[in-house]
Short mmCIF file of C-alpha atoms and ligand atoms in Angstrom, two decimals:
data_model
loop_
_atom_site.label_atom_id
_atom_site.label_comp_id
_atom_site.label_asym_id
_atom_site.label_seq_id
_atom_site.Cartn_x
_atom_site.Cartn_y
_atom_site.Cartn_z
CA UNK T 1 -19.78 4.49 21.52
CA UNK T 2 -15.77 5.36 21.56
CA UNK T 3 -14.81 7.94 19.22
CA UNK T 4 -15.11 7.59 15.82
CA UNK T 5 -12.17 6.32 13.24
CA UNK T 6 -11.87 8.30 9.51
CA UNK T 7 -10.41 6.60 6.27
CA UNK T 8 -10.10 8.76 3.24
CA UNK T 9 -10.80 6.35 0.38
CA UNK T 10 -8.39 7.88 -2.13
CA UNK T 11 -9.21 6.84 -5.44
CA UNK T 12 -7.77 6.77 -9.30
CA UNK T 13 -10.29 7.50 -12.12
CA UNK T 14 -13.24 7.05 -10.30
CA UNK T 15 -11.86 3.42 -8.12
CA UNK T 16 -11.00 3.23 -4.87
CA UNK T 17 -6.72 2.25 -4.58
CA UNK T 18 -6.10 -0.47 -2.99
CA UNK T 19 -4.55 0.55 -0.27
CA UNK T 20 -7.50 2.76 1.26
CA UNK T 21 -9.23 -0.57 1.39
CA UNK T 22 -6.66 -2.57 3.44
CA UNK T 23 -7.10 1.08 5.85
CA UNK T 24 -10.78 0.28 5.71
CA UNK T 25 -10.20 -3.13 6.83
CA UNK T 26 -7.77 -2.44 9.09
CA UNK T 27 -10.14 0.47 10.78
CA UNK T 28 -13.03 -2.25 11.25
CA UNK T 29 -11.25 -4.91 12.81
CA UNK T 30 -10.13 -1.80 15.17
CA UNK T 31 -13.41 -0.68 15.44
CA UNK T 32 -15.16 -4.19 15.98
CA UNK T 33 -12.94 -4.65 19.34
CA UNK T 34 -13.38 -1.06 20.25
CA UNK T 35 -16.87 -0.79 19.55
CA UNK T 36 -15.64 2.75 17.57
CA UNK T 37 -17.55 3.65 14.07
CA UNK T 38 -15.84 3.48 10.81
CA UNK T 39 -16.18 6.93 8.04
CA UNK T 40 -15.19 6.31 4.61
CA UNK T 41 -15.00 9.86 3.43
CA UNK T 42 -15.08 9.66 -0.48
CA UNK T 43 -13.79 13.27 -1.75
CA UNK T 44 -14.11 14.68 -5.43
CA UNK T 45 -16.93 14.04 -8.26
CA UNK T 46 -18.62 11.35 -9.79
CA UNK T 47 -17.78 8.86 -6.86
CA UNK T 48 -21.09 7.17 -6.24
CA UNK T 49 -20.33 3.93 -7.44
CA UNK T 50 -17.73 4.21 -5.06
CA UNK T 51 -20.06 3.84 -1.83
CA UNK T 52 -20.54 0.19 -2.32
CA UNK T 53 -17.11 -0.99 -2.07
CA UNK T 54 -16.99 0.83 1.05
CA UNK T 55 -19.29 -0.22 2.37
CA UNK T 56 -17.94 -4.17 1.83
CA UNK T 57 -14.48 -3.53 2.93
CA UNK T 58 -16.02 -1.76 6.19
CA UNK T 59 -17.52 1.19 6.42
CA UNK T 60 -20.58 2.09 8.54
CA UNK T 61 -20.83 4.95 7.18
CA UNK T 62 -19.93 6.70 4.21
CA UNK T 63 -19.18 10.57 3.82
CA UNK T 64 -19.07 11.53 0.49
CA UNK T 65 -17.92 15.40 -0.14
CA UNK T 66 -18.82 16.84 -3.29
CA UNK T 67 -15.43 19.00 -4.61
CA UNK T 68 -14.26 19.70 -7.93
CA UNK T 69 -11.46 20.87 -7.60
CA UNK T 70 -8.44 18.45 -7.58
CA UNK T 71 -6.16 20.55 -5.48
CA UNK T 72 -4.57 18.58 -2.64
CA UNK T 73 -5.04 21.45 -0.67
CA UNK T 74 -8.65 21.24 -1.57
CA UNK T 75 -9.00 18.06 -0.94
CA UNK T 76 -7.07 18.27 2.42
CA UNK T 77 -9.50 21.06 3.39
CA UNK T 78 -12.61 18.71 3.01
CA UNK T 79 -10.72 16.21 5.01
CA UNK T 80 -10.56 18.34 7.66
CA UNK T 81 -14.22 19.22 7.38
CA UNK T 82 -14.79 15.50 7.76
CA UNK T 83 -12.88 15.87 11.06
CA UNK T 84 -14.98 18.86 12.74
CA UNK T 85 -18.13 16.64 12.31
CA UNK T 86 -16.97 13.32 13.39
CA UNK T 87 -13.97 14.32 16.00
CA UNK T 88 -12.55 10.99 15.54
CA UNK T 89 -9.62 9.17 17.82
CA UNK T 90 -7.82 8.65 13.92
CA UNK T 91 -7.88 9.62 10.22
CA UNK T 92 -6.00 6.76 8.39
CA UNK T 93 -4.87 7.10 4.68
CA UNK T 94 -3.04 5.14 2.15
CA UNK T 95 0.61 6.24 2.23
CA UNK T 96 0.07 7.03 -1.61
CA UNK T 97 2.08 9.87 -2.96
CA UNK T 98 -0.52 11.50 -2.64
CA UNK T 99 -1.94 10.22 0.55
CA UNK T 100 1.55 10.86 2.11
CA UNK T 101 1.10 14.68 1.07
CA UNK T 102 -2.57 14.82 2.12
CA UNK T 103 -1.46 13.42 5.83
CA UNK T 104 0.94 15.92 6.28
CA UNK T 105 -1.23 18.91 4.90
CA UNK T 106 -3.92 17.72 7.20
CA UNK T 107 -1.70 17.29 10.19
CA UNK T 108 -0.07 20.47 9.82
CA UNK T 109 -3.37 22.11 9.85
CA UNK T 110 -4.69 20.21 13.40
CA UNK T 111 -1.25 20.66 14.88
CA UNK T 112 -0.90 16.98 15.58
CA UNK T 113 1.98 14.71 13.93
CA UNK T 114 1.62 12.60 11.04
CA UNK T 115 2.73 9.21 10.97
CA UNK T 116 3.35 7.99 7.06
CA UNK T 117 4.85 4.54 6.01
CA UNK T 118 3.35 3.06 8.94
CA UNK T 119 4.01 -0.94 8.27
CA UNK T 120 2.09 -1.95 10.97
CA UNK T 121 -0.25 -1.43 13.09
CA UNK T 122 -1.90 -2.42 16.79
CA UNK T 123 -4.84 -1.20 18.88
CA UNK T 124 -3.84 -2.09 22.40
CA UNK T 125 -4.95 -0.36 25.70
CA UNK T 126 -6.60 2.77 24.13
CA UNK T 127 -3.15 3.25 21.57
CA UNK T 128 -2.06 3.08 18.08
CA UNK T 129 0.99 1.39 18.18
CA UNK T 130 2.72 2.07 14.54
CA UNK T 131 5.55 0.20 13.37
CA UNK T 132 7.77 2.52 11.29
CA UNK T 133 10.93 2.75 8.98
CA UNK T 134 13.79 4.87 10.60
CA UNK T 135 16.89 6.63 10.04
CA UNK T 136 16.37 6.49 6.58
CA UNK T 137 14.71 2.78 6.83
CA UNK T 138 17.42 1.44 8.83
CA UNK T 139 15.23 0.43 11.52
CA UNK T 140 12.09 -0.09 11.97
CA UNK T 141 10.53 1.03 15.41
CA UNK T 142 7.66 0.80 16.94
CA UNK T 143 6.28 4.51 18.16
CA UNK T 144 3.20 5.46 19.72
CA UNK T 145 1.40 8.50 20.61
CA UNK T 146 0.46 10.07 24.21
CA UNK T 147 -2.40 12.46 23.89
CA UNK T 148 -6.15 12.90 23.24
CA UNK T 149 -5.51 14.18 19.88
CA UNK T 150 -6.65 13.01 16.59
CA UNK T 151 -3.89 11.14 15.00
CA UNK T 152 -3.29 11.24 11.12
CA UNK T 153 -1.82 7.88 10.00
CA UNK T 154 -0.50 7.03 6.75
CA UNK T 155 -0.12 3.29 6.38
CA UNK T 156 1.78 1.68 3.68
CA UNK T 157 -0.21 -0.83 1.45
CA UNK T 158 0.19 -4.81 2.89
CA UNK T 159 0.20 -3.23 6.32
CA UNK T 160 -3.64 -5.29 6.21
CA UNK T 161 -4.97 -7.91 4.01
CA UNK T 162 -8.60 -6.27 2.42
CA UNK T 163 -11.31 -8.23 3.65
CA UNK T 164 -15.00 -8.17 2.30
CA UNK T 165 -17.53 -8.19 5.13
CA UNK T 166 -20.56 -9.49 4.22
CA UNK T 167 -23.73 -8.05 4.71
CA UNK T 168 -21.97 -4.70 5.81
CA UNK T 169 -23.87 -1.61 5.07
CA UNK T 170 -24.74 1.85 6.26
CA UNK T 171 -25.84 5.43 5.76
CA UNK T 172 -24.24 7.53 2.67
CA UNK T 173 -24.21 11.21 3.43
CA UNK T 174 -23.62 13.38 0.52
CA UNK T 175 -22.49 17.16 1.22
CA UNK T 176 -20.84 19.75 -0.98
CA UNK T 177 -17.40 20.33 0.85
CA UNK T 178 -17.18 23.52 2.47
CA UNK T 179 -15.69 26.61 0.17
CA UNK T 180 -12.04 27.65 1.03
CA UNK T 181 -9.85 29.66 -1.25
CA UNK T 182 -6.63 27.90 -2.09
CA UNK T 183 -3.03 29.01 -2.38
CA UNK T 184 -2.44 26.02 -4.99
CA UNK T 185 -3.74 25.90 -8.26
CA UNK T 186 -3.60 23.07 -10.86
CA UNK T 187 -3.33 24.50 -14.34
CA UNK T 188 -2.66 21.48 -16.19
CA UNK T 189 -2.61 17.32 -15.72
CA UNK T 190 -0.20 15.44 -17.92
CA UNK T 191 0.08 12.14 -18.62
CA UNK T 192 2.87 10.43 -17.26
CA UNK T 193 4.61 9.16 -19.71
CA UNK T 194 7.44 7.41 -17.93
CA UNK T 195 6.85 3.71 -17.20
CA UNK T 196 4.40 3.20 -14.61
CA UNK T 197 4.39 -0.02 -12.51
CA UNK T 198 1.75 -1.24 -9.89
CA UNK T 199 3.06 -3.84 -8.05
CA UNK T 200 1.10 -2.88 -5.04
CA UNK T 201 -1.89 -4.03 -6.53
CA UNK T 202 -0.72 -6.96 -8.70
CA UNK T 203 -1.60 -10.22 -7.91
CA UNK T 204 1.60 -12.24 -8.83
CA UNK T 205 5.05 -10.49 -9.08
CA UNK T 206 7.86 -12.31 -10.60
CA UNK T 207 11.06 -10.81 -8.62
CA UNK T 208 15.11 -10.78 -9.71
CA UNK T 209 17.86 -10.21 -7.71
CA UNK T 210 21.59 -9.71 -8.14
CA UNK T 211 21.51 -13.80 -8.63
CA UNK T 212 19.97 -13.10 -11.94
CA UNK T 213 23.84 -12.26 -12.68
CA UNK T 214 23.33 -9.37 -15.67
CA UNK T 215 20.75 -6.90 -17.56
CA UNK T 216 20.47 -9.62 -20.37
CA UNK T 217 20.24 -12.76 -18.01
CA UNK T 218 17.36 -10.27 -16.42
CA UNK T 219 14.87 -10.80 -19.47
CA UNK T 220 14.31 -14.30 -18.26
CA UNK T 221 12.61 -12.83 -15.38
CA UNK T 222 10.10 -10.46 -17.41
CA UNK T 223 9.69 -13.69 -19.58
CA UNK T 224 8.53 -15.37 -16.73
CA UNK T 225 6.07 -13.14 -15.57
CA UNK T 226 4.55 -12.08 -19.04
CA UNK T 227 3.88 -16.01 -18.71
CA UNK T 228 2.51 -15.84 -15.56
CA UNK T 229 0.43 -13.06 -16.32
CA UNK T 230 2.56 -11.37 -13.48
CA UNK T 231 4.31 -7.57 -12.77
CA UNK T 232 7.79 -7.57 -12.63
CA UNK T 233 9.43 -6.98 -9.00
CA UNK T 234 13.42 -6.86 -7.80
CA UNK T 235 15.57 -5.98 -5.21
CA UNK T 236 18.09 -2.89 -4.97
CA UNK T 237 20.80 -4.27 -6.44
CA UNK T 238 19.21 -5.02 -9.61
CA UNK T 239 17.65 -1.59 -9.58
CA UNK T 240 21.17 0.04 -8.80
CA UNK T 241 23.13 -2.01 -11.93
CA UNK T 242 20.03 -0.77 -13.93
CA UNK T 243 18.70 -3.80 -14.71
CA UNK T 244 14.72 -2.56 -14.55
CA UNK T 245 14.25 0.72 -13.81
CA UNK T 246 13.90 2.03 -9.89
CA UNK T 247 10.35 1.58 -9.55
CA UNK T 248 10.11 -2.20 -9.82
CA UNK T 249 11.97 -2.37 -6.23
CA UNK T 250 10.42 -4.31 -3.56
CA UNK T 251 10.79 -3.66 0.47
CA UNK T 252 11.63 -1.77 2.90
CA UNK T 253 13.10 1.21 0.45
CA UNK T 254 10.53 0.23 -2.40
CA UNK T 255 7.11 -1.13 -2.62
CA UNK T 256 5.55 -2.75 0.17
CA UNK T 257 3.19 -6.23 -1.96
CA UNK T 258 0.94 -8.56 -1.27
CA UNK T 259 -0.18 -10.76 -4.22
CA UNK T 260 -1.10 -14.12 -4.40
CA UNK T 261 2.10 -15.47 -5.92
CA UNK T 262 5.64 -14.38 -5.34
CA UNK T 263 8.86 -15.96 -6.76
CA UNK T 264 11.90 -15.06 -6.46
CA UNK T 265 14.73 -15.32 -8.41
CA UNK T 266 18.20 -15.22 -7.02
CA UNK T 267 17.06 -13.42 -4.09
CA UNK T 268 18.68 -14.04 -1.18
CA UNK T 269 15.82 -12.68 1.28
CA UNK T 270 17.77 -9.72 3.00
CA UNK T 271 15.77 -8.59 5.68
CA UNK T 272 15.06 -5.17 3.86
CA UNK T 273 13.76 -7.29 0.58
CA UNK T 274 11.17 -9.81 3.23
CA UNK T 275 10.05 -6.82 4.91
CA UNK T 276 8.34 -5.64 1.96
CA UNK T 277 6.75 -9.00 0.57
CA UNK T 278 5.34 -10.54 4.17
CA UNK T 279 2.08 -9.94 3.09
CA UNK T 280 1.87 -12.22 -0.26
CA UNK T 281 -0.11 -15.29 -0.16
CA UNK T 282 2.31 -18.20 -1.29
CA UNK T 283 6.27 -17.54 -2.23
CA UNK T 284 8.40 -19.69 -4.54
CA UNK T 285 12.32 -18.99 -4.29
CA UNK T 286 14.80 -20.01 -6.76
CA UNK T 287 18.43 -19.75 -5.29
CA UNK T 288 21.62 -22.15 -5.53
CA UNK T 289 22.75 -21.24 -1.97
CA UNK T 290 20.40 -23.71 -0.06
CA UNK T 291 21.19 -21.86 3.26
CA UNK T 292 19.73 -18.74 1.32
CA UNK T 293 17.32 -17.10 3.47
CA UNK T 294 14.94 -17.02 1.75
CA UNK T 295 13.87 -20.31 2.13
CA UNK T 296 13.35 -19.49 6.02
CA UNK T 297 10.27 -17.32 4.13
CA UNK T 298 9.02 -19.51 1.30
CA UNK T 299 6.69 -21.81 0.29
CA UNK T 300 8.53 -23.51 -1.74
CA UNK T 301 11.84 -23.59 -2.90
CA UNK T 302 13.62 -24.57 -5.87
CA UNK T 303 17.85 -25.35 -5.13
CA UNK T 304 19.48 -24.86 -8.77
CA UNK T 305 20.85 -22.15 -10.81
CA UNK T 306 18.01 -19.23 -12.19
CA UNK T 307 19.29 -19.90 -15.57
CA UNK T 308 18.46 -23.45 -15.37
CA UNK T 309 15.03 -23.36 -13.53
CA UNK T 310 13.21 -20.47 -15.38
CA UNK T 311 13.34 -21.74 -18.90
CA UNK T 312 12.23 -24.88 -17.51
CA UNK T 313 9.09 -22.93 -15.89
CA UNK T 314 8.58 -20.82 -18.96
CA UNK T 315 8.33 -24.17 -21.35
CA UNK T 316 5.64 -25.81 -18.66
CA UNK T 317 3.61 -22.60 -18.04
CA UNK T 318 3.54 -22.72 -21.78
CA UNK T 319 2.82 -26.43 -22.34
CA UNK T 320 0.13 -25.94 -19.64
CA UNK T 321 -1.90 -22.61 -21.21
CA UNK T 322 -1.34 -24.26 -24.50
C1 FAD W 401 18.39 1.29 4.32
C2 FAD W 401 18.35 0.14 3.38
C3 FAD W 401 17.21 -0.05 2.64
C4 FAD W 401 17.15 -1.11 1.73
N1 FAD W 401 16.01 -1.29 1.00
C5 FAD W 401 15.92 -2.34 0.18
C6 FAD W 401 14.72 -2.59 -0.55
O1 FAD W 401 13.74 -1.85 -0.48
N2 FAD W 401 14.68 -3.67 -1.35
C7 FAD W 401 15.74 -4.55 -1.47
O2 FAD W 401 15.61 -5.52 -2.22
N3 FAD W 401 16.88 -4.30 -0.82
C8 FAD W 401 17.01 -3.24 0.00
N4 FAD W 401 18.17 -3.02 0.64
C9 FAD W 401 19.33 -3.88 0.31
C10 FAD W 401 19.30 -5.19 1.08
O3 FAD W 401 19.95 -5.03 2.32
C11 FAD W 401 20.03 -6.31 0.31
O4 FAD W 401 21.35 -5.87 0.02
C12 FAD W 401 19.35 -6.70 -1.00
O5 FAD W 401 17.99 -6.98 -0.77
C13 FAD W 401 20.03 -7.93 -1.58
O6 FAD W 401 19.55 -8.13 -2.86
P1 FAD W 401 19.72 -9.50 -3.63
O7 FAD W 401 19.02 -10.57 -2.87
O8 FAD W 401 19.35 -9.27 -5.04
O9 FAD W 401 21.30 -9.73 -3.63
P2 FAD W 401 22.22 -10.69 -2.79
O10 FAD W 401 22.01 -10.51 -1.34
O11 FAD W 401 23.59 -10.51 -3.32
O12 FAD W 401 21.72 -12.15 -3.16
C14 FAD W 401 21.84 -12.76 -4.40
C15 FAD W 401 21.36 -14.19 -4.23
O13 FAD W 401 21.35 -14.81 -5.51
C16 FAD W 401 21.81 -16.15 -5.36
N5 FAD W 401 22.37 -16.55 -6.66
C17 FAD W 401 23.51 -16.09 -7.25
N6 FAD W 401 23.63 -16.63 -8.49
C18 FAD W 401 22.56 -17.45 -8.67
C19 FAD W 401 22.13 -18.29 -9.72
N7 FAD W 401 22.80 -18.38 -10.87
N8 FAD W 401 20.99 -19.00 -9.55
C20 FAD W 401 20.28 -18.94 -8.39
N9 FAD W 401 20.64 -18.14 -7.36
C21 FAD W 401 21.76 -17.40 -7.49
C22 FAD W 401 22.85 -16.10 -4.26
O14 FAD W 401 22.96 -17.37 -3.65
C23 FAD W 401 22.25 -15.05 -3.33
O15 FAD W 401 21.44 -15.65 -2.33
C24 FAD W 401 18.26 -1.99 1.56
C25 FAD W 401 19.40 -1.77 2.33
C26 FAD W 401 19.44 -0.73 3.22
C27 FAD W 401 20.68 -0.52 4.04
#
């Protein structure tokens, strides 16, 4: 058996993110080829129900490392635990906030790089080949790594659709994480009270772009997805004229999304906007260029002015629930 491949499962009040499953995925269909064992290494308290849905996106195994403390430094130090027992060729996580933090914390401490945003990923003659953002995302370039050492890869959610494999199961192994004074301490959590979005994890996203014309002509869009059910997404320029806040942005600079159903509205599929929605299921684009782009990308696509087309959609969504 090759060496072994880790994935901490990060996880948000007591559920795994979504993105540490796609890693799990991802790490089996590595590990299927490479005949290599995957670890899910749960860290923190009260996980247990947790173990499952490793088990189904994956894992053969599950280490699960008892630790109170939230500290990423405390967590980091458990991850590295993890390492010593398994030596494995890999440690992926999600490239979180957090999980972009943890990878470097961890790297730092094995003297080894850290690769975070990784958008994709191959396992070809014994080497992870990464695609990554550059030069401030740029470029993207594909890197690898010469060495026997254990590499610490963050990969960005979408990088791998999450897969359930039936039938999948394996050992848990519960430990307390081994003791380490920290530097860091966390005296207080506070609820964020800014407007939180999770478009990584919705399942359709209703997008505007700059086609959407203004701020106002912009509510059609939430309109459209509070029909829909959907989370609303949009390029830069509608996050730079402040049209939806920052956080809403899609691609290469933004969120990286895979839902079921993407439209786009007055989006004219700039390579840095597709790069970050390649992963959904089925896309609808709205645009009255026909030579748009975007319509190399979608699904469908509707020819005709946003202002025209999404009240028409609103009334039938409506007609339809009703
Ligand atoms: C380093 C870097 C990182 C970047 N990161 C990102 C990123 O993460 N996300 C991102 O989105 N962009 C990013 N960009 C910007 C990107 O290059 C494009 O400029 C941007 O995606 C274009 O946004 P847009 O489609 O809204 O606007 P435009 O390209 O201006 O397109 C507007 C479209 O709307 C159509 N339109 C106009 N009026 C109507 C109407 N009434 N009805 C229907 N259609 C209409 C037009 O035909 C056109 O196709 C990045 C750029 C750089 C350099």
């Amino acid at each position: 058996m090759e060496k072994n491949i880790i994935v901490y499962i990060e996880t948000v009040d007591n559920s795994p993110v979504n993105v540490s499953l796609e890693a799990l995925t991802l790490a089996k269909k590595i590990s299927k080829e490479n005949n290599k064992q995957v670890i899910a290494v749960l860290i923190g308290e009260n996980l247990d129900g947790v173990t499952k849905k490793c088990f189904e996106y994956g894992a053969d195994e599950v280490l699960y490392l008892e630790e109170s403390r939230k500290e990423l430094e405390a967590v980091g130090n458990a991850l590295i635990g993890a390492k010593e027992k398994y030596n494995p060729s890999v440690i992926f996580l999600g490239s979180t906030i957090n999980g972009k933090d943890l990878a470097n914390i961890v790297a730092s401490e094995m003297k080894t790089p850290a690769f975070i945003d990784v958008v994709a990923l191959k396992y070809e003659n014994n080497k992870y080949l990464m695609t990554l953002p550059m030069y401030g995302g740029n470029i993207l370039k594909e890197v690898t790594f010469e060495g026997d050492k254990t590499l610490v890869i963050a990969v960005r959610s979408g990088v791998c659709k999450k897969e359930v494999f039936e039938g999948n199961s394996g050992e848990v192994k519960k430990e307390k994480a081994t003791e380490k004074n920290l530097f860091t301490k966390i005296v207080d959590i506070v609820q964020e009270i800014s407007e939180s979005v999770n478009l990584e994890e919705a399942e359709v996203i209703v997008a505007g772009g700059r086609g959407m014309g203004s701020k106002e002509n912009f509510e059609l869009v939430k309109q459209l997805a509070e029909v829909c059910g959907g989370v609303v997404g949009a390029t830069r320029p509608a996050t730079e004229d402040e049209w939806i806040p920052r956080s809403h942005q899609v691609g290469q600079s933004g969120k990286i999304v895979a839902p079921k159903l993407y439209i786009a509205c007055g989006i004219s599929g700039a390579t840095q906007h597709v790069s970050g929605i390649m992963g959904s299921n089925y896309i609808v684009a709205i645009n009255k260029d026909e030579d748009a782009p975007i319509f190399d990308i979608a699904d469908v696509g509707i020819v005709g002015n946003v202002m025209d087309i999404i009240p028409l959609m609103i009334e039938e969504i409506k007609k339809i629930k009703s």
